[in-house]
Amino acid sequence: MNVGRSGLGRAVVVGVVLLGIGSGCEVEDEPMQEPLVLEPQAPDEVVAGKAEVEVLDGVAVASPPPGHGVAIEVIYDDGQMELITVTTDDEGRVAQHDADPRWGLVAPPPAQAVCPDKCMDDRMSLTGWHWNGPIRWYYRDAGRPAALDMAATIEALVDGAAGSPSARDACFLPDQVGALQGYMGQTNVAPNIGIFGDSILCGFDDSTNVVGWADLPNNVLGVTCTWFANGGVATGTDMLYDDAFAWFTSARVPAGCVDQYSLRGVATHEFGHAFGLGHSPGNSCNLTMYPSTGPCNQGMRMFGWGDVLGLQAIY
C-alpha cells in the first residue's frame, strides 16, 4: 500500500516544478505589495477521544495533550508536499487543520516563466509557532544510505538548518532574523516518528530534536513532525529522510545528476517549517517554501524575498 493523500480528490501531479536558483537578484526599494500572511483556518474536522488522528491515508499523529499541537509534513516521491496540523484545546477537543487547501490546483504551472523571480516575490505564510530559544538538534546516523559520506551528510544537514537563522538568500537581503539553531552532535535516540509497515505516526514530543533516516513507505521522500504549545511556542521537531532515495550533499548539483535529491535544499525547506514558515501560496514556485521540489534541483537552498520576510515577521 502506498501512503496517499486523503479525501480531497487529489490527482497525480504531471511534471515537476523546478525551483530557480536566481542568484544575483536585485530587490526594489518599495515592495510590490503588502506581504500576504495566511490567516489560520477553521478546523477541517473536530474529533474527540482518539489516541491517534489519521490526517492522510496511512499518516497519523498521536493526539496532542490539552493545550498543545503537532504538525506533520509529508514529502511525496512526485516532489509534492503536504502540511497538516492537529491541535487539542484546553477542554481536550482535538481539531485537524489542512494547511494547504489550494491542493485543488494539483498540476504545476505550464512553464517556469509564469513563476515570479524569487527576489521579486514577497508572498509568505506562517504556521503560528516560533521558538523562544535555539533549535538544538542531533543527528542519528543509523540507516544512512551507503552512497553518502557521513561527514558530508552532517555538513549538508547543518547547512539546511543554518539557512533560516542566517536568512540565506539569493537577493542580497540583510540578515535581520533573530532565529537560532545549534547542531549538538550524534545520538542513538531515534526521531519520534514511527514507521509501521506502510503507515507513519508522529508520536509525542520527547524533548530531543533528531534528524535521521528510515525506510519510509515507498512513495514518501521525507517526513517532519513539529510540536508546539497552542500559545505559539514550538517545543520540538524531528525529521526522517528516506534511505532508499538517491541524495546528493554538495552545494551544487553534481554533474550528470539523475533522480538525485538535494539534502541541503530539502533540509532548508524542512527547517523552515520547524522555525515557523508555512508554504508559500499561489504560483510562488521559486521560493524555498513552495510545496514542491524535484530531483537535481538546488534552488530551495537559497531563500527568496517572501521566505525572508516570513522569518523577519517571526523573529
XYZ file of N, CA and C in Angstrom, residues 143-286:
432
model
N 21.057 3.927 9.356
C 20.247 3.895 8.150
C 20.710 4.822 7.046
N 21.780 5.574 7.269
C 22.268 6.472 6.219
C 22.557 5.671 4.943
N 22.118 6.188 3.780
C 22.407 5.484 2.526
C 23.906 5.274 2.340
N 24.283 4.102 1.879
C 25.699 3.753 1.748
C 26.433 4.689 0.798
N 25.708 5.279 -0.149
C 26.353 6.162 -1.121
C 26.745 7.509 -0.526
N 26.259 7.829 0.684
C 26.535 9.126 1.301
C 27.630 8.998 2.354
N 28.575 9.913 2.292
C 29.601 10.019 3.325
C 29.002 10.648 4.580
N 29.360 10.129 5.757
C 28.748 10.623 6.990
C 29.077 12.090 7.227
N 30.335 12.472 7.100
C 30.712 13.862 7.353
C 30.016 14.808 6.380
N 29.934 14.408 5.110
C 29.268 15.248 4.118
C 27.771 15.342 4.390
N 27.194 14.263 4.908
C 25.766 14.269 5.249
C 25.490 15.246 6.383
N 26.309 15.187 7.421
C 26.136 16.100 8.554
C 26.328 17.545 8.092
N 27.343 17.775 7.259
C 27.582 19.136 6.750
C 26.369 19.652 5.982
N 25.739 18.776 5.181
C 24.568 19.189 4.403
C 23.391 19.523 5.308
N 23.171 18.725 6.355
C 22.065 18.981 7.270
C 22.306 20.243 8.087
N 23.535 20.453 8.516
C 23.875 21.684 9.238
C 23.639 22.894 8.334
N 23.984 22.761 7.069
C 23.749 23.844 6.106
C 22.255 24.138 5.982
N 21.433 23.091 5.907
C 19.993 23.292 5.828
C 19.431 23.961 7.063
N 19.889 23.521 8.238
C 19.409 24.103 9.495
C 19.828 25.554 9.643
N 20.986 25.898 9.117
C 21.523 27.256 9.272
C 20.888 28.255 8.312
N 20.131 27.775 7.339
C 19.562 28.687 6.344
C 18.621 29.711 6.943
N 17.754 29.283 7.864
C 16.780 30.211 8.442
C 17.434 31.245 9.351
N 18.268 30.839 10.320
C 18.887 31.858 11.182
C 19.753 32.858 10.433
N 20.376 32.426 9.341
C 21.242 33.338 8.581
C 20.489 34.095 7.494
N 19.181 33.794 7.330
C 18.393 34.371 6.237
C 19.150 34.222 4.915
N 19.694 33.023 4.691
C 20.491 32.783 3.490
C 19.608 32.914 2.253
N 19.920 33.875 1.409
C 19.046 34.157 0.282
C 19.853 34.532 -0.949
N 19.159 34.577 -2.065
C 19.775 34.894 -3.344
C 19.622 36.357 -3.716
N 19.139 37.181 -2.799
C 18.707 38.540 -3.143
C 19.496 39.626 -2.422
N 20.556 39.281 -1.729
C 21.392 40.241 -1.006
C 20.602 41.005 0.042
N 19.653 40.315 0.691
C 18.871 40.940 1.748
C 19.664 40.946 3.050
N 19.486 41.960 3.884
C 20.218 41.987 5.161
C 19.709 40.911 6.102
N 20.611 40.393 6.919
C 20.234 39.385 7.909
C 19.620 40.098 9.106
N 18.304 40.127 9.142
C 17.576 40.739 10.252
C 16.673 39.705 10.928
N 17.160 38.480 10.994
C 16.401 37.372 11.575
C 17.081 36.939 12.867
N 16.311 36.885 13.946
C 16.879 36.550 15.251
C 16.745 35.092 15.640
N 16.422 34.211 14.683
C 16.317 32.785 14.989
C 17.704 32.195 15.252
N 17.730 31.097 16.018
C 18.988 30.451 16.381
C 18.841 28.938 16.250
N 19.953 28.278 15.928
C 19.975 26.820 15.902
C 21.368 26.352 16.280
N 21.456 25.118 16.740
C 22.752 24.569 17.082
C 22.770 23.065 16.903
N 23.751 22.571 16.137
C 23.938 21.127 15.984
C 24.697 20.610 17.192
N 24.110 19.627 17.889
C 24.646 19.150 19.153
C 25.416 17.847 19.040
N 25.534 17.300 17.829
C 26.288 16.069 17.656
C 25.385 14.884 17.354
N 25.974 13.700 17.384
C 25.236 12.494 17.041
C 24.544 11.901 18.273
N 23.517 11.115 18.009
C 22.753 10.485 19.075
C 22.289 9.116 18.619
N 22.008 8.250 19.581
C 21.381 6.965 19.284
C 19.862 7.030 19.422
N 19.351 8.177 19.879
C 17.914 8.361 20.015
C 17.305 8.534 18.628
N 16.303 7.748 18.314
C 15.660 7.834 17.004
C 14.651 8.974 16.984
N 14.426 9.591 15.838
C 13.325 10.554 15.731
C 12.021 9.896 16.169
N 11.177 10.643 16.856
C 9.940 10.071 17.381
C 8.858 10.063 16.300
N 9.200 9.385 15.208
C 8.295 9.213 14.073
C 8.243 7.723 13.802
N 7.127 7.102 14.116
C 7.019 5.665 13.978
C 6.696 5.237 12.561
N 7.354 4.186 12.090
C 7.076 3.591 10.790
C 6.579 2.175 11.049
N 5.332 1.928 10.708
C 4.709 0.640 10.962
C 4.216 0.070 9.634
N 5.112 -0.659 8.960
C 4.764 -1.162 7.639
C 4.582 -0.015 6.675
N 3.348 0.167 6.203
C 3.056 1.242 5.253
C 2.466 2.472 5.923
N 2.566 2.558 7.240
C 1.973 3.676 7.977
C 3.041 4.498 8.682
N 2.737 5.789 8.861
C 3.627 6.742 9.522
C 2.877 7.360 10.694
N 3.556 7.512 11.826
C 2.921 8.104 13.002
C 3.855 9.096 13.670
N 3.420 10.361 13.801
C 4.117 11.323 14.662
C 3.756 10.994 16.107
N 4.753 10.695 16.928
C 4.499 10.404 18.330
C 4.405 11.679 19.146
N 4.743 11.555 20.439
C 4.730 12.715 21.322
C 6.102 13.382 21.337
N 6.133 14.634 21.696
C 7.386 15.368 21.839
C 8.200 14.746 22.963
N 9.426 14.318 22.657
C 10.288 13.702 23.670
C 11.431 14.621 24.091
N 11.334 15.899 23.722
C 12.305 16.928 24.125
C 13.679 16.746 23.493
N 13.809 15.865 22.497
C 15.066 15.693 21.782
C 14.794 15.852 20.295
N 15.397 16.847 19.685
C 15.197 17.134 18.266
C 16.209 16.332 17.452
N 15.721 15.432 16.611
C 16.603 14.492 15.923
C 16.278 14.452 14.434
N 17.328 14.433 13.618
C 17.215 14.220 12.179
C 17.836 12.868 11.862
N 17.123 12.034 11.129
C 17.653 10.705 10.846
C 17.097 10.117 9.569
N 17.335 8.813 9.422
C 16.980 8.080 8.219
C 16.044 6.928 8.563
N 15.235 6.512 7.590
C 14.373 5.355 7.771
C 13.923 4.851 6.410
N 13.470 3.609 6.400
C 12.838 3.052 5.211
C 11.374 3.460 5.253
N 11.074 4.592 4.646
C 9.712 5.131 4.672
C 8.834 4.384 3.668
N 7.517 4.472 3.818
C 6.632 3.884 2.805
C 7.045 4.332 1.408
N 6.797 3.472 0.431
C 7.513 3.579 -0.841
C 7.128 4.752 -1.725
N 6.248 5.624 -1.305
C 6.030 6.839 -2.096
C 6.284 8.094 -1.266
N 7.063 7.973 -0.184
C 7.353 9.109 0.695
C 8.853 9.359 0.719
N 9.227 10.606 0.445
C 10.624 11.017 0.415
C 11.117 11.458 1.787
N 10.246 12.098 2.577
C 10.645 12.587 3.893
C 9.442 12.971 4.724
N 9.648 13.042 6.044
C 8.595 13.406 6.997
C 9.212 14.303 8.065
N 8.501 15.364 8.434
C 8.905 16.233 9.537
C 7.731 16.403 10.492
N 7.986 16.244 11.775
C 6.984 16.489 12.811
C 7.479 17.622 13.700
N 6.618 18.582 13.977
C 6.956 19.699 14.861
C 5.867 19.836 15.909
N 6.274 19.923 17.166
C 5.339 20.021 18.286
C 5.373 21.432 18.859
N 4.225 21.895 19.359
C 4.142 23.267 19.850
C 3.021 23.374 20.866
N 3.106 24.411 21.693
C 2.006 24.764 22.581
C 1.044 25.646 21.809
N -0.236 25.565 22.150
C -1.235 26.326 21.396
C -1.028 27.833 21.494
N -0.252 28.279 22.491
C 0.076 29.693 22.575
C 1.081 30.142 21.533
N 1.676 29.183 20.790
C 2.554 29.550 19.694
C 4.025 29.273 19.904
N 4.407 28.622 21.011
C 5.816 28.336 21.266
C 6.121 26.899 20.841
N 7.055 26.723 19.911
C 7.466 25.396 19.476
C 8.276 24.718 20.570
N 8.097 23.403 20.698
C 8.779 22.656 21.757
C 9.671 21.542 21.223
N 9.488 21.130 19.971
C 10.310 20.057 19.446
C 10.077 19.839 17.969
N 11.059 19.210 17.305
C 10.925 18.867 15.896
C 11.801 17.668 15.590
N 11.296 16.744 14.795
C 12.038 15.566 14.340
C 11.857 15.429 12.834
N 12.859 14.844 12.170
C 12.803 14.672 10.721
C 13.334 13.299 10.340
N 12.705 12.697 9.346
C 13.190 11.457 8.745
C 13.283 11.641 7.235
N 14.378 11.157 6.660
C 14.540 11.133 5.215
C 14.639 9.675 4.767
N 14.100 9.389 3.585
C 14.045 8.012 3.123
C 15.411 7.542 2.630
N 15.853 6.408 3.170
C 17.188 5.911 2.815
C 17.216 5.184 1.477
N 16.058 5.010 0.847
C 16.018 4.310 -0.434
C 16.136 5.251 -1.629
N 15.979 6.548 -1.392
C 16.120 7.517 -2.473
C 17.579 7.913 -2.640
N 17.911 8.405 -3.822
C 19.261 8.911 -4.089
C 19.324 10.381 -3.695
N 20.330 10.742 -2.896
C 20.514 12.108 -2.422
C 21.908 12.593 -2.809
N 22.051 13.896 -2.923
C 23.397 14.464 -3.017
C 23.557 15.517 -1.925
N 24.772 15.657 -1.427
C 25.040 16.514 -0.269
C 25.800 17.776 -0.619
N 26.256 17.915 -1.844
C 27.065 19.067 -2.235
C 26.204 20.313 -2.352
N 26.878 21.466 -2.371
C 26.172 22.739 -2.519
C 25.794 23.012 -3.962
N 26.326 22.238 -4.878
C 25.990 22.365 -6.289
C 25.424 21.045 -6.790
N 24.595 21.121 -7.816
C 24.068 19.901 -8.422
C 25.222 19.168 -9.099
N 25.437 17.899 -8.769
C 26.567 17.181 -9.362
C 26.401 16.970 -10.854
N 27.522 16.933 -11.549
C 27.489 16.686 -12.987
C 26.862 15.320 -13.265
N 26.043 15.267 -14.285
C 25.406 14.010 -14.639
C 24.304 13.584 -13.693
N 23.781 14.507 -12.893
C 22.755 14.177 -11.907
C 21.514 13.589 -12.584
N 21.033 12.491 -12.019
C 19.797 11.859 -12.480
C 19.043 11.349 -11.246
N 17.853 11.872 -11.040
C 16.971 11.384 -9.961
C 17.621 11.441 -8.580
N 18.466 12.423 -8.341
C 19.047 12.636 -7.017
C 18.435 13.898 -6.414
N 18.132 13.835 -5.117
C 17.539 14.969 -4.417
C 18.594 15.681 -3.570
N 18.451 16.990 -3.485
C 19.383 17.807 -2.708
C 19.046 17.713 -1.220
N 19.929 17.129 -0.430
C 19.707 17.057 1.014
C 19.764 18.453 1.625
N 20.637 19.299 1.119
C 20.724 20.673 1.628
C 19.437 21.442 1.331
N 18.940 21.315 0.115
C 17.751 22.060 -0.258
C 16.513 21.607 0.496
N 16.294 20.292 0.565
C 15.123 19.776 1.268
C 15.216 20.090 2.757
N 16.410 19.964 3.345
C 16.568 20.280 4.767
C 16.320 21.762 5.037
N 16.689 22.638 4.115
C 16.415 24.071 4.285
C 14.909 24.311 4.351
N 14.159 23.660 3.469
C 12.701 23.783 3.482
C 12.122 23.236 4.776
N 12.570 22.059 5.200
C 12.000 21.422 6.394
C 12.331 22.195 7.668
N 13.551 22.681 7.789
C 13.873 23.516 8.952
C 13.125 24.847 8.880
N 12.811 25.311 7.666
C 11.965 26.496 7.555
C 10.625 26.279 8.241
N 10.019 25.107 8.026
C 8.785 24.771 8.741
C 9.021 24.727 10.245
N 10.103 24.075 10.653
C 10.382 23.962 12.082
C 10.477 25.336 12.731
N 11.041 26.311 12.014
C 11.168 27.665 12.559
C 9.864 28.456 12.483
N 8.862 27.952 11.748
C 7.561 28.611 11.738
C 7.076 29.113 10.407
N 7.790 28.803 9.318
C 7.327 29.203 7.997
C 6.319 28.192 7.462
N 5.235 28.701 6.870
C 4.301 27.834 6.175
C 4.665 27.744 4.708
N 3.809 27.134 3.925
C 4.041 27.028 2.492
C 3.690 28.341 1.793
N 4.553 28.768 0.902
C 4.270 29.985 0.146
C 3.104 29.722 -0.797
N 2.217 30.705 -0.943
C 0.957 30.470 -1.666
C 1.060 30.730 -3.164
N -0.009 30.326 -3.835
C -0.155 30.648 -5.244
C 0.923 30.047 -6.119
N 1.371 30.818 -7.096
C 2.371 30.331 -8.048
C 3.771 30.778 -7.659
N 4.035 30.890 -6.367
C 5.345 31.367 -5.887
C 6.360 30.231 -5.910
N 6.504 29.602 -7.058
C 7.255 28.349 -7.131
C 8.765 28.531 -7.187
N 9.263 29.754 -7.111
C 10.705 29.957 -6.985
C 11.135 30.184 -5.536
